[in-house]
PDB file of C-alpha atoms in Angstrom:
ATOM      1  CA  UNK A 353      29.369 152.923 -17.220  1.00  0.00           C
ATOM      2  CA  UNK A 354      26.662 151.848 -15.017  1.00  0.00           C
ATOM      3  CA  UNK A 355      25.807 153.123 -11.541  1.00  0.00           C
ATOM      4  CA  UNK A 356      26.389 149.508 -10.049  1.00  0.00           C
ATOM      5  CA  UNK A 357      29.677 149.316 -11.869  1.00  0.00           C
ATOM      6  CA  UNK A 358      30.857 152.530 -10.286  1.00  0.00           C
ATOM      7  CA  UNK A 359      29.572 151.458  -6.714  1.00  0.00           C
ATOM      8  CA  UNK A 360      31.295 148.013  -7.080  1.00  0.00           C
ATOM      9  CA  UNK A 361      34.569 149.859  -7.953  1.00  0.00           C
ATOM     10  CA  UNK A 362      34.313 152.028  -4.900  1.00  0.00           C
ATOM     11  CA  UNK A 363      33.534 149.012  -2.554  1.00  0.00           C
ATOM     12  CA  UNK A 364      36.570 147.152  -3.971  1.00  0.00           C
ATOM     13  CA  UNK A 365      38.802 150.336  -3.371  1.00  0.00           C
ATOM     14  CA  UNK A 366      37.857 150.458   0.095  1.00  0.00           C
ATOM     15  CA  UNK A 367      38.494 146.510   0.622  1.00  0.00           C
ATOM     16  CA  UNK A 368      35.010 145.575   1.106  1.00  0.00           C
ATOM     17  CA  UNK A 369      34.772 142.392  -0.978  1.00  0.00           C
ATOM     18  CA  UNK A 370      31.530 141.542   0.600  1.00  0.00           C
ATOM     19  CA  UNK A 371      29.913 144.477  -1.013  1.00  0.00           C
ATOM     20  CA  UNK A 372      31.562 143.721  -4.182  1.00  0.00           C
ATOM     21  CA  UNK A 373      29.882 140.303  -4.471  1.00  0.00           C
ATOM     22  CA  UNK A 374      26.787 141.834  -3.403  1.00  0.00           C
ATOM     23  CA  UNK A 375      26.736 144.402  -5.818  1.00  0.00           C
ATOM     24  CA  UNK A 376      27.671 141.909  -8.793  1.00  0.00           C
ATOM     25  CA  UNK A 377      24.857 139.578  -7.611  1.00  0.00           C
ATOM     26  CA  UNK A 378      22.142 141.761  -6.591  1.00  0.00           C
ATOM     27  CA  UNK A 379      18.677 141.433  -8.414  1.00  0.00           C
ATOM     28  CA  UNK A 380      16.371 144.431  -7.986  1.00  0.00           C
ATOM     29  CA  UNK A 381      16.873 147.663  -5.701  1.00  0.00           C
ATOM     30  CA  UNK A 382      19.843 147.685  -3.207  1.00  0.00           C
ATOM     31  CA  UNK A 383      19.452 147.880   0.568  1.00  0.00           C
ATOM     32  CA  UNK A 384      21.564 148.320   3.692  1.00  0.00           C
ATOM     33  CA  UNK A 385      24.893 149.450   2.840  1.00  0.00           C
ATOM     34  CA  UNK A 386      24.639 149.213  -0.961  1.00  0.00           C
ATOM     35  CA  UNK A 387      21.617 151.670  -0.696  1.00  0.00           C
ATOM     36  CA  UNK A 388      23.930 153.969   1.195  1.00  0.00           C
ATOM     37  CA  UNK A 389      26.509 153.546  -1.543  1.00  0.00           C
ATOM     38  CA  UNK A 390      23.954 154.255  -4.020  1.00  0.00           C
ATOM     39  CA  UNK A 391      22.946 157.384  -2.119  1.00  0.00           C
ATOM     40  CA  UNK A 392      26.562 158.318  -2.151  1.00  0.00           C
ATOM     41  CA  UNK A 393      26.896 158.021  -6.000  1.00  0.00           C
ATOM     42  CA  UNK A 394      24.040 160.306  -6.456  1.00  0.00           C
ATOM     43  CA  UNK A 395      25.601 162.982  -4.189  1.00  0.00           C
ATOM     44  CA  UNK A 396      28.921 162.510  -5.843  1.00  0.00           C
ATOM     45  CA  UNK A 397      27.325 162.826  -9.691  1.00  0.00           C
ATOM     46  CA  UNK A 398      25.276 165.778  -8.389  1.00  0.00           C
ATOM     47  CA  UNK A 399      28.428 167.572  -7.208  1.00  0.00           C
ATOM     48  CA  UNK A 400      30.631 166.778 -10.018  1.00  0.00           C
ATOM     49  CA  UNK A 401      27.860 168.223 -12.544  1.00  0.00           C
ATOM     50  CA  UNK A 402      27.127 171.233 -10.491  1.00  0.00           C
ATOM     51  CA  UNK A 403      30.500 172.383  -9.424  1.00  0.00           C
ATOM     52  CA  UNK A 404      33.205 170.847 -11.901  1.00  0.00           C
ATOM     53  CA  UNK A 405      31.865 169.544 -15.278  1.00  0.00           C
ATOM     54  CA  UNK A 406      28.551 170.970 -16.107  1.00  0.00           C
ATOM     55  CA  UNK A 407      26.115 168.789 -18.115  1.00  0.00           C
ATOM     56  CA  UNK A 408      24.867 170.732 -20.989  1.00  0.00           C
ATOM     57  CA  UNK A 409      21.719 170.398 -23.078  1.00  0.00           C
ATOM     58  CA  UNK A 410      20.388 172.331 -25.987  1.00  0.00           C
ATOM     59  CA  UNK A 411      16.511 172.220 -26.543  1.00  0.00           C
ATOM     60  CA  UNK A 412      14.149 173.968 -28.903  1.00  0.00           C
ATOM     61  CA  UNK A 413      11.145 175.610 -26.738  1.00  0.00           C
ATOM     62  CA  UNK A 414       8.355 177.899 -27.680  1.00  0.00           C
ATOM     63  CA  UNK A 415       8.405 181.074 -25.988  1.00  0.00           C
ATOM     64  CA  UNK A 416       4.620 182.306 -25.024  1.00  0.00           C
ATOM     65  CA  UNK A 417       4.556 185.842 -24.594  1.00  0.00           C
ATOM     66  CA  UNK A 418       8.252 186.160 -24.363  1.00  0.00           C
ATOM     67  CA  UNK A 419       8.329 183.592 -21.571  1.00  0.00           C
ATOM     68  CA  UNK A 420       9.569 180.061 -21.167  1.00  0.00           C
ATOM     69  CA  UNK A 421       8.551 178.260 -18.063  1.00  0.00           C
ATOM     70  CA  UNK A 422      11.445 176.179 -16.600  1.00  0.00           C
ATOM     71  CA  UNK A 423       8.734 173.387 -16.362  1.00  0.00           C
ATOM     72  CA  UNK A 424       8.812 173.015 -20.029  1.00  0.00           C
ATOM     73  CA  UNK A 425      12.440 172.121 -19.962  1.00  0.00           C
ATOM     74  CA  UNK A 426      13.216 168.409 -20.299  1.00  0.00           C
ATOM     75  CA  UNK A 427      15.702 168.471 -17.235  1.00  0.00           C
ATOM     76  CA  UNK A 428      16.086 170.870 -14.320  1.00  0.00           C
ATOM     77  CA  UNK A 429      17.986 173.867 -15.511  1.00  0.00           C
ATOM     78  CA  UNK A 430      20.726 175.142 -13.335  1.00  0.00           C
ATOM     79  CA  UNK A 431      22.257 177.820 -15.468  1.00  0.00           C
ATOM     80  CA  UNK A 432      20.979 179.111 -18.951  1.00  0.00           C
ATOM     81  CA  UNK A 433      24.001 179.550 -21.156  1.00  0.00           C
ATOM     82  CA  UNK A 434      22.798 180.939 -24.483  1.00  0.00           C
ATOM     83  CA  UNK A 435      19.329 181.616 -26.261  1.00  0.00           C
ATOM     84  CA  UNK A 436      19.016 181.896 -29.952  1.00  0.00           C
ATOM     85  CA  UNK A 437      16.352 182.212 -32.222  1.00  0.00           C
ATOM     86  CA  UNK A 438      15.647 179.844 -35.249  1.00  0.00           C
ATOM     87  CA  UNK A 439      18.107 181.592 -37.420  1.00  0.00           C
ATOM     88  CA  UNK A 440      20.792 181.368 -34.880  1.00  0.00           C
ATOM     89  CA  UNK A 441      20.798 185.030 -33.840  1.00  0.00           C
ATOM     90  CA  UNK A 442      21.516 185.407 -29.862  1.00  0.00           C
ATOM     91  CA  UNK A 443      18.432 186.716 -27.970  1.00  0.00           C
ATOM     92  CA  UNK A 444      18.741 188.844 -24.809  1.00  0.00           C
ATOM     93  CA  UNK A 445      17.102 187.108 -21.825  1.00  0.00           C
ATOM     94  CA  UNK A 446      16.523 187.454 -18.260  1.00  0.00           C
ATOM     95  CA  UNK A 447      16.144 184.861 -15.614  1.00  0.00           C
ATOM     96  CA  UNK A 448      13.311 184.979 -12.959  1.00  0.00           C
ATOM     97  CA  UNK A 449      12.588 182.318 -10.405  1.00  0.00           C
ATOM     98  CA  UNK A 450      10.080 180.525 -12.363  1.00  0.00           C
ATOM     99  CA  UNK A 451      10.732 181.446 -15.910  1.00  0.00           C
ATOM    100  CA  UNK A 452      13.083 182.514 -18.681  1.00  0.00           C
ATOM    101  CA  UNK A 453      12.149 185.981 -19.949  1.00  0.00           C
ATOM    102  CA  UNK A 454      13.114 186.891 -23.521  1.00  0.00           C
ATOM    103  CA  UNK A 455      13.318 190.593 -24.434  1.00  0.00           C
ATOM    104  CA  UNK A 456      12.854 190.453 -28.175  1.00  0.00           C
ATOM    105  CA  UNK A 457      11.948 186.983 -28.766  1.00  0.00           C
ATOM    106  CA  UNK A 458       8.035 187.030 -28.192  1.00  0.00           C
ATOM    107  CA  UNK A 459       5.902 184.202 -29.533  1.00  0.00           C
ATOM    108  CA  UNK A 460       8.465 182.492 -31.277  1.00  0.00           C
ATOM    109  CA  UNK A 461      10.645 179.272 -31.003  1.00  0.00           C
ATOM    110  CA  UNK A 462      14.018 179.596 -29.038  1.00  0.00           C
ATOM    111  CA  UNK A 463      16.812 177.408 -28.812  1.00  0.00           C
ATOM    112  CA  UNK A 464      18.129 177.296 -25.391  1.00  0.00           C
ATOM    113  CA  UNK A 465      21.355 176.091 -24.322  1.00  0.00           C
ATOM    114  CA  UNK A 466      21.812 175.334 -20.605  1.00  0.00           C
ATOM    115  CA  UNK A 467      23.366 173.221 -17.933  1.00  0.00           C
ATOM    116  CA  UNK A 468      21.327 170.926 -15.631  1.00  0.00           C
ATOM    117  CA  UNK A 469      21.390 168.852 -12.801  1.00  0.00           C
ATOM    118  CA  UNK A 470      21.478 165.101 -13.304  1.00  0.00           C
ATOM    119  CA  UNK A 471      18.484 163.028 -12.198  1.00  0.00           C
ATOM    120  CA  UNK A 472      18.945 160.832  -9.351  1.00  0.00           C
ATOM    121  CA  UNK A 473      19.910 157.414 -10.729  1.00  0.00           C
ATOM    122  CA  UNK A 474      18.636 154.062 -10.041  1.00  0.00           C
ATOM    123  CA  UNK A 475      20.968 150.994  -9.527  1.00  0.00           C
ATOM    124  CA  UNK A 476      21.014 149.774 -13.079  1.00  0.00           C
ATOM    125  CA  UNK A 477      20.955 153.147 -14.830  1.00  0.00           C
ATOM    126  CA  UNK A 478      23.601 154.825 -16.970  1.00  0.00           C
ATOM    127  CA  UNK A 479      25.854 157.363 -15.426  1.00  0.00           C
ATOM    128  CA  UNK A 480      25.200 160.895 -16.500  1.00  0.00           C
ATOM    129  CA  UNK A 481      29.225 160.958 -17.432  1.00  0.00           C
ATOM    130  CA  UNK A 482      29.078 158.079 -19.778  1.00  0.00           C
ATOM    131  CA  UNK A 483      30.538 160.063 -22.670  1.00  0.00           C
ATOM    132  CA  UNK A 484      34.148 159.451 -21.275  1.00  0.00           C
ATOM    133  CA  UNK A 485      34.773 163.028 -19.828  1.00  0.00           C
ATOM    134  CA  UNK A 486      34.740 161.629 -16.217  1.00  0.00           C
ATOM    135  CA  UNK A 487      35.981 158.278 -15.468  1.00  0.00           C
ATOM    136  CA  UNK A 488      34.500 155.641 -13.214  1.00  0.00           C
ATOM    137  CA  UNK A 489      37.618 155.687 -11.096  1.00  0.00           C
ATOM    138  CA  UNK A 490      36.949 159.394 -10.224  1.00  0.00           C
ATOM    139  CA  UNK A 491      33.424 158.776  -9.471  1.00  0.00           C
ATOM    140  CA  UNK A 492      34.497 155.762  -7.412  1.00  0.00           C
ATOM    141  CA  UNK A 493      36.854 158.050  -5.327  1.00  0.00           C
ATOM    142  CA  UNK A 494      34.209 160.407  -4.551  1.00  0.00           C
ATOM    143  CA  UNK A 495      31.782 157.827  -3.374  1.00  0.00           C
ATOM    144  CA  UNK A 496      34.418 155.863  -1.122  1.00  0.00           C
ATOM    145  CA  UNK A 497      34.986 159.309   0.638  1.00  0.00           C
ATOM    146  CA  UNK A 498      31.411 160.097   1.070  1.00  0.00           C
ATOM    147  CA  UNK A 499      30.726 156.707   2.154  1.00  0.00           C
ATOM    148  CA  UNK A 500      33.576 156.702   4.780  1.00  0.00           C
ATOM    149  CA  UNK A 501      32.335 160.018   5.944  1.00  0.00           C
ATOM    150  CA  UNK A 502      28.838 159.041   6.300  1.00  0.00           C
ATOM    151  CA  UNK A 503      29.967 156.062   8.512  1.00  0.00           C
ATOM    152  CA  UNK A 504      32.433 158.324  10.710  1.00  0.00           C
ATOM    153  CA  UNK A 505      35.581 157.053   9.414  1.00  0.00           C
ATOM    154  CA  UNK A 506      36.985 160.551   9.146  1.00  0.00           C
ATOM    155  CA  UNK A 507      40.752 159.394   8.370  1.00  0.00           C
ATOM    156  CA  UNK A 508      39.788 157.287   5.782  1.00  0.00           C
ATOM    157  CA  UNK A 509      37.421 159.930   4.200  1.00  0.00           C
ATOM    158  CA  UNK A 510      40.081 162.387   3.987  1.00  0.00           C
ATOM    159  CA  UNK A 511      42.459 160.191   1.997  1.00  0.00           C
ATOM    160  CA  UNK A 512      39.568 159.197  -0.501  1.00  0.00           C
ATOM    161  CA  UNK A 513      38.575 163.102  -0.659  1.00  0.00           C
ATOM    162  CA  UNK A 514      42.284 163.959  -1.548  1.00  0.00           C
ATOM    163  CA  UNK A 515      42.313 161.244  -4.110  1.00  0.00           C
ATOM    164  CA  UNK A 516      39.071 162.667  -5.588  1.00  0.00           C
ATOM    165  CA  UNK A 517      40.162 166.108  -5.682  1.00  0.00           C
ATOM    166  CA  UNK A 518      43.542 165.074  -7.444  1.00  0.00           C
ATOM    167  CA  UNK A 519      41.356 162.959 -10.020  1.00  0.00           C
ATOM    168  CA  UNK A 520      39.192 166.163 -10.690  1.00  0.00           C
ATOM    169  CA  UNK A 521      42.177 168.378 -11.102  1.00  0.00           C
ATOM    170  CA  UNK A 522      43.781 165.733 -13.490  1.00  0.00           C
ATOM    171  CA  UNK A 523      40.438 165.482 -15.622  1.00  0.00           C
ATOM    172  CA  UNK A 524      40.355 169.152 -15.841  1.00  0.00           C
ATOM    173  CA  UNK A 525      43.925 169.682 -16.977  1.00  0.00           C
ATOM    174  CA  UNK A 526      43.951 169.740 -20.956  1.00  0.00           C
ATOM    175  CA  UNK A 527      46.489 167.347 -22.555  1.00  0.00           C
ATOM    176  CA  UNK A 528      49.071 169.516 -24.499  1.00  0.00           C
ATOM    177  CA  UNK A 529      50.318 168.129 -27.931  1.00  0.00           C
ATOM    178  CA  UNK A 530      54.038 167.091 -27.667  1.00  0.00           C
ATOM    179  CA  UNK A 531      56.186 168.395 -30.380  1.00  0.00           C
ATOM    180  CA  UNK A 532      59.731 167.723 -31.443  1.00  0.00           C
ATOM    181  CA  UNK A 533      61.706 170.889 -32.099  1.00  0.00           C
ATOM    182  CA  UNK A 534      62.988 171.029 -35.797  1.00  0.00           C
ATOM    183  CA  UNK A 535      66.782 170.341 -36.180  1.00  0.00           C
ATOM    184  CA  UNK A 536      68.737 173.165 -37.762  1.00  0.00           C
ATOM    185  CA  UNK A 537      71.984 172.980 -39.480  1.00  0.00           C
ATOM    186  CA  UNK A 538      74.563 175.602 -38.782  1.00  0.00           C
TER     187      UNK A 538
END
């Protein structure tokens, strides 16, 4: 899903047909209220990634003198989940403000699994949650809530925030398999 599609859905949810039309016909970067909606989208995407559904990435990085600087990661790491050597054996590590220190992986490559913060999106870019785990509807609820809050529409913002929180809760609930009990003859 594209960022502009989520923003257009949020505008449609709020009943702002003028913004929906502007979003569909816009060439280039947005301005005015569409720029505000884009800023709200980036805030919501970042909140979902940091607090509810972490975005995970696995990279092969070289550890010079047992250290891996955070600047060598392709994305901004928020939390390091696991570090392995090339053979798949878990390595002990310690986190510092500017680097990751490996206790027994000096001078070798390490496979680092980490959660990251999504980069700020432009108008025509793809969402970080395009894999289907998070729907456009859920993000649109959050964008609508943030937009109303930034405009001082507190009662509308609380309605959208409730819908957003309910959608997050529903997305986090695993679907159980439904089974029919077997029949028994007495």
